[in-house]
Amino acid sequence: MATLHTFLKRTVGQRLSNINNLGVTSGNTDSSSDTSLSTTERLNDQANDGYSSTSTLGVLSINGDDSLRRPLLHVHTKIRQKEFLSRLIHNTTVMNMEHEQSMNDNICLLDRKLPKELILRIFSYLDYKSLCRCAQVSKYWNTLASDGSNWQSINLKNFQRDVDGNVLDHLSKQCGSFLKQLFIENCKFITDSNMRNLANNCSNLERINMKHCTKLSNTTLHHLSKHCSYLVYINMASCHLIDDQGIKMLSSNCSNLEWCDISWCMNITENGIQSLAESCPKLTVFKAEGCTHMNNKAAKELAINCPKLLFLDINRCSSLTDEGLLIIVEHCTLLDTLIIANCRNLTDNILVALGQHCHKLKRLDATLCSQFTDAGFSALTQGCPSLERLDLEDCTAVTDETLRHLANNCPEIKILTLSRCEQITDEGVRYIGSSTSAQEKLLILELDNCPTITDTSIDHLLACQNLKRLDIFDCQQVTKNGIKKIQTYFPDLKVHAYFAPRTPTQNNQHTTSCPFCCCTSCSACTSSCCTVS
């Protein structure tokens, strides 16, 4: 792969050199800008929700400006974005006849000796920035770079304000059956009619993110179900027009679904979730944040039909009680992530069950689960030694005892949130700081609004050598000297803190105080000062 990339890079460099000789700006072609990605890496980039692609889209044409120097992600103005999309749609090349003739006279050895199919194969290993550079080398390379086989994944999020239905229609025709991933998040001008054309043209579509596409309805799911049977991933969060009927149509033919997000789809009830669960037994990721109809009945159907669940997000599903979630925990023993924030009806019974059945659990978000106590977390930590992230914000019943069990039983902990756990004291922080595993692996600790925390806790954390962020907002007993001490040990540590403005002195000296940092004057801040996000 490295040899292939080096060979192609030299060829691109040769062609760009020819362009320079013709008076066309070639831009920077250093290796740092031309890093190529394998096809697998490009199609499985997992930024943000774990699966979204950040690659750019399109082919730039040769002209007299400095477009070669500008990656597509940095096209700032609406005019440049629209020009870019127009070129992509119509597959045009802006090149005067003199330059075209000169370039035809300088066809490189690669074009003469290698068949078109082999060059396309080489291009398939490039990321989109490199493809766009190649498209500006010559008219021939422009044609090859814009071939549908190179555009298996398209992300229009960066052009959401300019993308309308016509753009999607043209792209679906150009890409055809090659298209496997489409990300149109926040593209609010796309309609059901455009999605119908997409489904007709791109039958091999596997992943689609249409989050916040508010004009899409059940009709879109009908067309996807009818033509895109290979679909394994769909994000329809905040598509308020979708209801149970649409979910039933989608799941009836897309039985291979593994990843589904219906967050904030308020018209989807337990009946829709039941249809999805019964038809899609391969589900491993299910997100239903804010779905108030996600009740015990829906939880039961999900648990019985989808035992392979790895990731479950039921944040703000306030209708759930122990009865429904216990069934999920007992049947879905492979869970590694469980988000139950704002489910205030849950009790310690859930934590005990997690410790008994879900031994692979890595992340638990129990924010505002105020009925959870030390007893429940004791059972959890003993049965879930693989925990890496634990969010206990506003779990007001938690005390230092929970931190003791965590330090003794969970050696993999990396992120710990204890915000507004008012019973946590310096002793609890001592348990964490004295844990050998935390000293090596703890990255983020959030202690904001813990009123009994003092500088002693800061001293306990000096042993945590890999700590990257410490939140101590409104910890009134933590002083500036304590913060400066830990930042002396760890200069790269980000400390998020707040200090009230100082009271003016009686001698009427006008001393400026910054309410967001530990210095008297902002201009006097040094690298040892705390930073505030």
Coordinates of C-alpha atoms in Angstrom, one line a residue:
M1 CA 0.0 0.0 0.0
A2 CA 2.8 2.4 0.9
T3 CA 4.6 1.6 -2.3
L4 CA 1.5 2.2 -4.3
H5 CA 0.8 5.5 -2.7
T6 CA 4.4 6.6 -3.2
F7 CA 4.3 5.7 -6.9
L8 CA 1.0 7.5 -7.4
K9 CA 2.2 10.5 -5.5
R10 CA 5.3 10.8 -7.8
T11 CA 3.1 10.5 -10.8
V12 CA 0.7 13.2 -9.5
G13 CA 3.7 15.4 -8.8
Q14 CA 5.0 14.9 -12.3
R15 CA 1.7 15.9 -13.8
L16 CA 1.3 18.9 -11.5
S17 CA 4.8 20.0 -12.5
N18 CA 3.6 19.9 -16.2
I19 CA 0.7 22.0 -15.2
N20 CA 3.0 24.5 -13.5
N21 CA 5.0 24.8 -16.7
L22 CA 1.7 25.8 -18.4
G23 CA 1.2 28.6 -15.9
V24 CA -1.4 26.8 -13.8
T25 CA -1.0 27.0 -10.0
S26 CA -0.5 23.5 -8.6
G27 CA -0.6 24.2 -4.9
N28 CA 1.1 22.4 -2.1
T29 CA 1.7 18.7 -2.8
D30 CA 3.6 17.8 0.4
S31 CA 3.1 14.3 1.8
S32 CA 1.2 15.6 4.8
S33 CA -1.7 16.7 2.6
D34 CA -1.8 13.6 0.4
T35 CA -2.2 10.9 3.0
S36 CA -4.2 8.1 1.5
L37 CA -6.6 5.8 3.3
S38 CA -7.6 2.3 2.5
T39 CA -11.1 1.6 1.2
T40 CA -12.0 0.0 4.5
E41 CA -10.8 3.0 6.6
R42 CA -12.6 5.4 4.3
L43 CA -15.9 3.5 4.5
N44 CA -15.8 3.0 8.2
D45 CA -14.6 6.3 9.6
Q46 CA -16.3 6.5 13.0
A47 CA -16.3 10.1 14.1
N48 CA -19.3 11.5 16.1
D49 CA -21.9 8.9 16.3
G50 CA -19.5 6.1 15.7
Y51 CA -20.2 5.5 12.1
S52 CA -20.3 8.8 10.3
S53 CA -17.9 9.6 7.5
T54 CA -16.0 12.9 7.4
S55 CA -14.7 12.6 3.8
T56 CA -15.4 15.3 1.4
L57 CA -17.1 15.0 -2.0
G58 CA -16.6 16.1 -5.5
V59 CA -14.2 16.9 -8.3
L60 CA -12.5 20.2 -8.8
S61 CA -11.6 21.3 -12.3
I62 CA -8.4 23.1 -13.4
N63 CA -8.7 26.9 -13.6
G64 CA -6.5 29.9 -12.9
D65 CA -7.3 30.4 -9.2
D66 CA -5.8 28.9 -6.1
S67 CA -8.4 26.1 -5.7
L68 CA -5.8 23.5 -5.6
R69 CA -4.5 24.9 -2.4
R70 CA -7.8 24.7 -0.7
P71 CA -9.2 21.4 0.6
L72 CA -13.0 21.1 -0.1
L73 CA -13.8 21.2 3.6
H74 CA -12.5 24.8 3.7
V75 CA -14.8 26.1 0.9
H76 CA -16.3 28.9 3.0
T77 CA -18.5 31.1 0.8
K78 CA -21.8 30.1 -0.6
I79 CA -20.7 31.1 -4.1
R80 CA -17.7 28.7 -4.0
Q81 CA -19.8 25.9 -2.5
K82 CA -22.4 26.3 -5.3
E83 CA -19.8 26.4 -8.0
F84 CA -18.3 23.3 -6.6
L85 CA -21.6 21.4 -6.5
S86 CA -22.4 22.6 -10.0
R87 CA -19.2 21.2 -11.3
L88 CA -19.8 17.9 -9.5
I89 CA -23.3 17.6 -10.8
H90 CA -22.5 18.3 -14.4
N91 CA -19.1 16.7 -14.4
T92 CA -17.5 19.7 -16.2
T93 CA -13.9 20.6 -16.7
V94 CA -12.9 24.3 -17.0
M95 CA -9.9 24.2 -19.2
N96 CA -9.0 26.3 -22.2
M97 CA -8.0 24.6 -25.5
E98 CA -4.3 25.7 -25.3
H99 CA -3.8 24.0 -21.9
E100 CA -5.7 20.9 -22.9
Q101 CA -3.6 20.5 -26.1
S102 CA -0.4 21.0 -24.1
M103 CA -1.4 18.4 -21.6
N104 CA -2.4 15.9 -24.2
D105 CA 1.1 16.3 -25.6
N106 CA 2.6 15.5 -22.2
I107 CA 0.7 12.3 -21.4
C108 CA 2.7 10.5 -18.8
L109 CA 3.9 6.9 -19.0
L110 CA 1.3 5.8 -16.4
D111 CA -1.6 6.7 -18.8
R112 CA 0.0 5.0 -21.8
K113 CA 1.0 1.7 -20.2
L114 CA -1.7 1.1 -17.7
P115 CA -5.3 0.2 -18.7
K116 CA -8.1 2.3 -17.5
E117 CA -9.4 -0.4 -15.1
L118 CA -6.0 -0.6 -13.3
I119 CA -5.8 3.2 -12.9
L120 CA -9.3 3.1 -11.4
R121 CA -8.2 0.4 -9.0
I122 CA -5.3 2.6 -7.9
F123 CA -7.7 5.6 -7.4
S124 CA -9.9 3.4 -5.3
Y125 CA -7.3 3.5 -2.5
L126 CA -7.2 7.3 -2.3
D127 CA -9.1 9.5 0.1
Y128 CA -11.3 12.2 -1.3
K129 CA -8.8 15.0 -1.0
S130 CA -6.3 13.1 -3.0
L131 CA -9.0 12.2 -5.6
C132 CA -9.8 15.9 -6.0
R133 CA -6.2 16.7 -6.6
C134 CA -5.9 13.9 -9.2
A135 CA -9.0 15.3 -10.9
Q136 CA -7.1 18.5 -11.6
V137 CA -4.1 16.8 -13.3
S138 CA -5.7 16.3 -16.7
K139 CA -9.0 15.8 -18.4
Y140 CA -8.4 12.1 -18.6
W141 CA -7.7 11.9 -14.8
N142 CA -10.7 14.1 -14.2
T143 CA -12.9 11.5 -15.9
L144 CA -11.4 8.6 -14.0
A145 CA -11.5 10.4 -10.6
S146 CA -15.2 11.2 -11.1
D147 CA -16.1 7.6 -11.9
G148 CA -18.9 6.2 -9.7
S149 CA -16.7 3.4 -8.4
N150 CA -14.6 5.9 -6.5
W151 CA -17.6 7.5 -4.8
Q152 CA -18.9 4.7 -2.6
S153 CA -19.4 7.1 0.3
I154 CA -20.8 10.6 0.1
N155 CA -21.1 13.2 2.9
L156 CA -23.2 16.3 2.2
K157 CA -23.3 17.6 5.7
N158 CA -20.8 20.3 5.0
F159 CA -23.0 21.6 2.2
Q160 CA -26.3 21.3 4.0
R161 CA -27.4 24.9 3.3
D162 CA -26.9 24.6 -0.4
V163 CA -27.9 21.0 -1.1
D164 CA -31.4 20.7 -2.6
G165 CA -33.2 17.8 -4.2
N166 CA -31.6 18.3 -7.6
V167 CA -28.1 17.8 -6.1
L168 CA -29.1 14.4 -4.6
D169 CA -30.9 13.4 -7.8
H170 CA -27.8 14.0 -10.0
L171 CA -25.5 12.4 -7.5
S172 CA -27.6 9.2 -7.3
K173 CA -27.5 8.9 -11.1
Q174 CA -23.8 9.4 -11.2
C175 CA -23.0 7.0 -8.4
G176 CA -25.6 4.4 -9.2
S177 CA -25.1 1.0 -7.7
F178 CA -21.6 1.9 -6.5
L179 CA -23.0 4.1 -3.7
K180 CA -23.0 2.3 -0.3
Q181 CA -22.9 5.2 2.2
L182 CA -24.9 8.5 2.2
F183 CA -24.8 11.2 4.9
I184 CA -27.3 14.0 4.4
E185 CA -27.6 15.1 8.0
N186 CA -29.3 18.5 8.4
C187 CA -30.0 18.7 4.6
K188 CA -33.5 20.1 5.2
F189 CA -34.4 20.7 1.6
I190 CA -34.4 17.0 0.6
T191 CA -37.8 15.5 0.1
D192 CA -39.4 12.1 -0.2
S193 CA -39.4 12.5 -4.0
N194 CA -35.6 12.8 -4.0
M195 CA -35.2 9.9 -1.7
R196 CA -37.4 7.8 -4.1
N197 CA -34.9 8.6 -7.0
L198 CA -32.0 7.7 -4.7
A199 CA -33.5 4.4 -3.7
N200 CA -34.2 3.5 -7.4
N201 CA -30.7 4.4 -8.5
C202 CA -28.6 3.1 -5.6
S203 CA -29.9 -0.3 -4.7
N204 CA -26.7 -1.3 -2.9
L205 CA -27.0 1.4 -0.3
E206 CA -25.9 0.0 3.1
R207 CA -25.7 3.1 5.4
I208 CA -27.8 6.3 5.4
N209 CA -27.8 9.1 7.9
M210 CA -30.8 11.4 7.4
K211 CA -30.8 12.9 10.9
H212 CA -32.8 16.3 11.1
C213 CA -34.1 15.9 7.5
T214 CA -37.4 17.2 8.6
K215 CA -39.3 16.8 5.3
L216 CA -38.8 13.1 5.1
S217 CA -41.7 10.9 6.0
N218 CA -42.9 7.3 5.9
T219 CA -42.7 7.5 2.1
T220 CA -38.9 7.6 2.2
L221 CA -38.8 4.5 4.4
H222 CA -41.2 2.8 1.9
H223 CA -38.8 3.4 -1.0
L224 CA -35.7 2.4 1.0
S225 CA -37.4 -0.8 2.0
K226 CA -38.5 -1.6 -1.5
H227 CA -35.2 -1.0 -3.3
C228 CA -32.4 -1.1 -0.6
S229 CA -32.6 -4.5 1.0
Y230 CA -28.9 -4.4 1.9
L231 CA -29.4 -1.6 4.4
V232 CA -27.7 -2.3 7.7
Y233 CA -27.5 1.3 9.2
I234 CA -30.1 4.0 9.4
N235 CA -30.2 7.2 11.4
M236 CA -33.6 8.9 11.3
A237 CA -33.3 10.9 14.5
S238 CA -35.6 14.0 14.7
C239 CA -37.5 13.0 11.6
H240 CA -40.8 13.9 13.2
L241 CA -43.0 12.8 10.3
I242 CA -42.0 9.2 10.6
D243 CA -44.3 7.0 12.7
D244 CA -45.1 3.3 13.3
Q245 CA -46.3 2.7 9.8
G246 CA -42.9 3.8 8.3
I247 CA -41.0 1.7 10.8
K248 CA -43.1 -1.3 9.9
M249 CA -42.5 -0.8 6.1
L250 CA -38.7 -0.4 6.6
S251 CA -38.3 -3.4 8.8
S252 CA -40.4 -5.7 6.6
N253 CA -37.7 -5.9 3.9
C254 CA -34.6 -4.6 5.6
S255 CA -34.2 -7.5 8.0
N256 CA -30.4 -7.1 8.1
L257 CA -30.5 -3.8 10.0
E258 CA -27.8 -3.7 12.7
W259 CA -27.8 0.0 13.6
C260 CA -30.9 2.1 14.1
D261 CA -31.5 5.6 15.6
I262 CA -35.1 6.8 16.2
S263 CA -34.2 9.4 18.8
W264 CA -36.8 12.2 19.2
C265 CA -39.2 10.6 16.7
M266 CA -42.1 11.3 19.0
N267 CA -44.7 9.5 16.8
I268 CA -43.0 6.1 17.0
T269 CA -44.8 4.1 19.7
E270 CA -44.2 0.7 21.3
N271 CA -45.9 -0.8 18.3
G272 CA -43.3 0.5 15.9
I273 CA -40.5 -0.6 18.1
Q274 CA -42.1 -4.1 18.4
S275 CA -42.2 -4.3 14.5
L276 CA -38.6 -3.3 14.3
A277 CA -37.5 -5.8 16.9
E278 CA -39.4 -8.7 15.5
S279 CA -38.2 -8.2 11.9
C280 CA -34.5 -7.1 12.7
P281 CA -33.0 -9.7 15.1
K282 CA -29.5 -8.6 14.1
L283 CA -29.7 -5.2 15.8
T284 CA -26.6 -4.4 17.8
V285 CA -27.1 -0.6 18.2
F286 CA -30.5 0.9 19.1
K287 CA -30.9 4.6 20.1
A288 CA -34.3 5.9 21.2
E289 CA -33.4 9.0 23.2
G290 CA -36.4 11.1 24.0
C291 CA -38.9 8.5 22.8
T292 CA -41.5 8.7 25.6
H293 CA -43.4 5.7 24.1
M294 CA -40.4 3.5 24.8
N295 CA -42.1 1.7 27.7
N296 CA -41.9 -1.7 29.4
K297 CA -43.8 -3.4 26.6
A298 CA -41.4 -2.1 23.9
A299 CA -38.4 -3.1 26.1
K300 CA -39.7 -6.6 26.4
E301 CA -40.0 -7.0 22.7
L302 CA -36.5 -5.6 22.1
A303 CA -35.0 -7.9 24.7
I304 CA -36.6 -11.1 23.4
N305 CA -36.0 -10.5 19.7
C306 CA -32.6 -8.7 19.7
P307 CA -30.3 -10.6 22.1
K308 CA -27.2 -9.4 20.2
L309 CA -27.6 -5.7 21.4
L310 CA -24.3 -4.1 22.2
F311 CA -25.3 -0.4 22.5
L312 CA -28.6 0.8 24.0
D313 CA -29.5 4.5 24.4
I314 CA -32.8 5.1 26.2
N315 CA -31.9 8.5 27.6
R316 CA -35.1 10.4 28.7
C317 CA -37.4 7.4 28.2
S318 CA -39.2 8.3 31.4
S319 CA -41.9 5.6 31.0
L320 CA -39.4 2.8 31.7
T321 CA -39.3 1.1 35.1
D322 CA -37.3 -1.8 36.6
E323 CA -39.8 -4.3 35.1
G324 CA -38.9 -3.4 31.5
L325 CA -35.2 -2.8 31.8
L326 CA -34.6 -6.0 33.9
I327 CA -35.8 -8.0 30.9
I328 CA -33.3 -6.3 28.6
V329 CA -30.4 -6.8 31.0
E330 CA -31.3 -10.5 31.5
H331 CA -31.6 -11.2 27.7
C332 CA -29.0 -8.9 26.2
T333 CA -25.9 -10.1 28.1
L334 CA -23.5 -8.7 25.5
L335 CA -24.2 -5.1 26.3
D336 CA -21.1 -2.9 26.5
T337 CA -22.8 0.5 26.5
L338 CA -26.0 1.4 28.4
I339 CA -27.3 4.9 28.6
I340 CA -30.2 5.3 31.0
A341 CA -29.8 8.9 31.9
N342 CA -32.9 10.7 33.1
C343 CA -34.7 7.4 33.8
R344 CA -35.7 8.4 37.3
N345 CA -37.9 5.4 38.0
L346 CA -35.0 2.9 38.0
T347 CA -33.7 1.5 41.3
D348 CA -30.7 -0.5 42.5
N349 CA -32.3 -3.6 41.1
I350 CA -31.0 -2.6 37.7
L351 CA -27.4 -2.2 38.9
V352 CA -27.5 -5.6 40.6
A353 CA -28.8 -7.2 37.5
L354 CA -26.1 -5.6 35.4
G355 CA -23.5 -7.0 37.7
Q356 CA -25.0 -10.5 37.4
H357 CA -25.6 -10.7 33.6
C358 CA -23.6 -8.0 31.7
H359 CA -20.0 -8.7 32.6
K360 CA -18.7 -7.0 29.4
L361 CA -20.3 -3.6 30.2
K362 CA -17.8 -0.8 29.4
R363 CA -19.9 2.3 29.7
L364 CA -22.8 3.2 32.0
D365 CA -24.5 6.6 31.9
A366 CA -26.7 6.9 35.0
T367 CA -27.1 10.7 35.1
L368 CA -30.0 11.8 37.3
C369 CA -30.9 8.2 38.3
S370 CA -31.3 9.5 41.9
Q371 CA -32.5 6.2 43.4
F372 CA -29.2 4.5 42.8
T373 CA -27.2 4.0 46.0
D374 CA -23.8 2.6 47.1
A375 CA -25.4 -0.9 47.5
G376 CA -26.3 -1.0 43.8
F377 CA -22.9 0.3 42.6
S378 CA -21.1 -2.2 44.8
A379 CA -22.9 -5.1 43.0
L380 CA -22.2 -3.4 39.6
T381 CA -18.5 -2.9 40.1
Q382 CA -18.0 -6.5 41.3
G383 CA -19.7 -8.0 38.3
C384 CA -18.5 -5.5 35.6
P385 CA -14.7 -5.3 35.8
S386 CA -14.4 -3.9 32.3
L387 CA -16.0 -0.6 33.0
E388 CA -14.2 2.2 31.3
R389 CA -16.6 5.1 31.6
L390 CA -19.1 5.8 34.4
D391 CA -21.4 8.9 34.5
L392 CA -23.0 9.5 38.0
E393 CA -23.9 13.1 37.6
D394 CA -26.7 14.1 40.0
C395 CA -26.7 10.6 41.7
T396 CA -27.1 12.4 45.0
A397 CA -27.2 9.2 47.1
V398 CA -23.7 8.1 46.1
T399 CA -21.0 8.4 48.7
D400 CA -17.3 7.7 49.0
E401 CA -18.2 4.0 49.4
T402 CA -19.0 3.7 45.7
L403 CA -15.6 5.2 44.8
R404 CA -13.9 2.6 47.1
H405 CA -15.6 -0.3 45.2
L406 CA -14.8 1.3 41.9
A407 CA -11.1 1.7 42.7
N408 CA -10.9 -1.9 43.9
N409 CA -12.9 -3.7 41.2
C410 CA -12.7 -1.7 38.0
P411 CA -9.1 -1.4 36.8
E412 CA -10.0 -0.1 33.3
I413 CA -11.8 3.1 34.4
K414 CA -10.8 6.1 32.2
I415 CA -13.6 8.6 32.5
L416 CA -15.5 9.3 35.7
T417 CA -18.2 11.9 36.2
L418 CA -19.2 12.7 39.7
S419 CA -20.8 16.2 39.1
R420 CA -23.2 17.3 41.8
C421 CA -22.6 14.1 43.9
E422 CA -22.6 16.3 47.0
Q423 CA -21.7 13.5 49.4
I424 CA -18.3 12.8 47.7
T425 CA -15.4 14.0 50.0
D426 CA -11.6 14.1 49.9
E427 CA -11.6 10.5 51.2
G428 CA -13.5 9.2 48.1
V429 CA -11.0 11.0 45.8
R430 CA -8.2 9.4 47.8
Y431 CA -9.6 5.9 46.9
I432 CA -9.3 6.9 43.2
G433 CA -5.9 8.5 43.5
S434 CA -4.4 5.6 45.3
S435 CA -5.6 3.0 42.8
T436 CA -2.8 1.8 40.7
S437 CA -5.0 1.4 37.7
A438 CA -6.4 4.9 38.0
Q439 CA -2.9 6.3 38.3
E440 CA -2.1 4.8 34.9
K441 CA -5.4 5.0 33.0
L442 CA -7.7 7.8 34.4
L443 CA -8.0 10.5 31.7
I444 CA -11.0 12.6 32.8
L445 CA -12.4 13.3 36.2
E446 CA -15.4 15.6 36.7
L447 CA -16.0 16.8 40.3
D448 CA -17.9 20.1 39.7
N449 CA -20.4 21.1 42.4
C450 CA -19.0 18.8 45.0
P451 CA -18.9 21.3 47.9
T452 CA -16.8 19.3 50.3
I453 CA -13.9 18.8 47.9
T454 CA -10.7 20.6 49.0
D455 CA -7.1 21.0 48.0
T456 CA -6.5 17.7 49.7
S457 CA -8.3 16.0 46.8
I458 CA -5.9 17.8 44.4
D459 CA -3.0 16.3 46.3
H460 CA -4.5 12.8 46.0
L461 CA -4.7 13.2 42.2
L462 CA -1.0 14.0 41.8
A463 CA -0.4 10.3 41.3
C464 CA -2.7 10.1 38.2
Q465 CA 0.0 10.6 35.7
N466 CA -2.2 10.5 32.5
L467 CA -5.0 12.8 33.7
K468 CA -6.0 15.1 30.8
R469 CA -8.9 17.0 32.2
L470 CA -10.2 17.9 35.7
D471 CA -13.5 19.7 36.2
I472 CA -13.9 21.5 39.5
F473 CA -16.5 24.2 38.8
D474 CA -18.1 25.6 42.0
C475 CA -15.8 23.6 44.3
Q476 CA -15.5 26.5 46.7
Q477 CA -13.0 24.9 49.0
V478 CA -10.5 24.3 46.2
T479 CA -8.0 27.2 46.0
K480 CA -6.0 28.7 43.2
N481 CA -2.8 27.5 44.9
G482 CA -4.2 23.9 44.7
I483 CA -4.8 24.2 41.0
K484 CA -1.4 25.8 40.3
K485 CA 0.2 22.9 42.2
I486 CA -1.3 20.2 40.1
Q487 CA -0.6 22.1 36.9
T488 CA 3.0 22.4 38.0
Y489 CA 3.1 18.6 38.0
F490 CA 1.1 18.3 34.8
P491 CA 1.5 21.4 32.5
D492 CA -0.8 19.9 29.8
L493 CA -3.6 19.2 32.2
K494 CA -6.8 21.1 31.4
V495 CA -8.4 22.3 34.6
H496 CA -12.0 23.7 34.3
A497 CA -12.7 25.9 37.3
Y498 CA -14.5 29.0 38.4
F499 CA -13.7 31.6 40.9
A500 CA -15.9 34.4 42.0
P501 CA -14.6 37.9 41.4
R502 CA -12.6 39.4 44.2
T503 CA -14.1 42.1 46.4
P504 CA -12.7 45.6 45.6
T505 CA -10.0 46.8 48.1
Q506 CA -10.7 49.7 50.5
N507 CA -7.9 51.8 49.0
N508 CA -10.0 52.1 45.8
Q509 CA -7.4 50.5 43.7
H510 CA -9.0 49.5 40.4
T511 CA -7.8 45.9 40.1
T512 CA -9.3 44.0 37.3
S513 CA -10.5 40.5 38.2
C514 CA -11.4 37.8 35.7
P515 CA -14.3 35.6 36.9
F516 CA -13.2 32.7 34.8
C517 CA -9.6 32.2 35.7
C518 CA -7.3 32.1 38.7
C519 CA -5.3 35.3 37.9
T520 CA -6.0 38.8 39.0
S521 CA -5.7 40.0 35.4
C522 CA -6.3 38.1 32.2
S523 CA -3.2 39.6 30.6
A524 CA -1.1 38.1 33.4
C525 CA -2.3 34.5 32.7
T526 CA 0.6 32.1 32.3
S527 CA 0.9 28.4 31.2
S528 CA 0.5 27.4 34.8
C529 CA -2.9 29.0 35.1
C530 CA -6.1 27.0 34.9
T531 CA -8.0 27.0 31.6
V532 CA -11.8 27.3 31.3
S533 CA -13.9 25.8 28.6

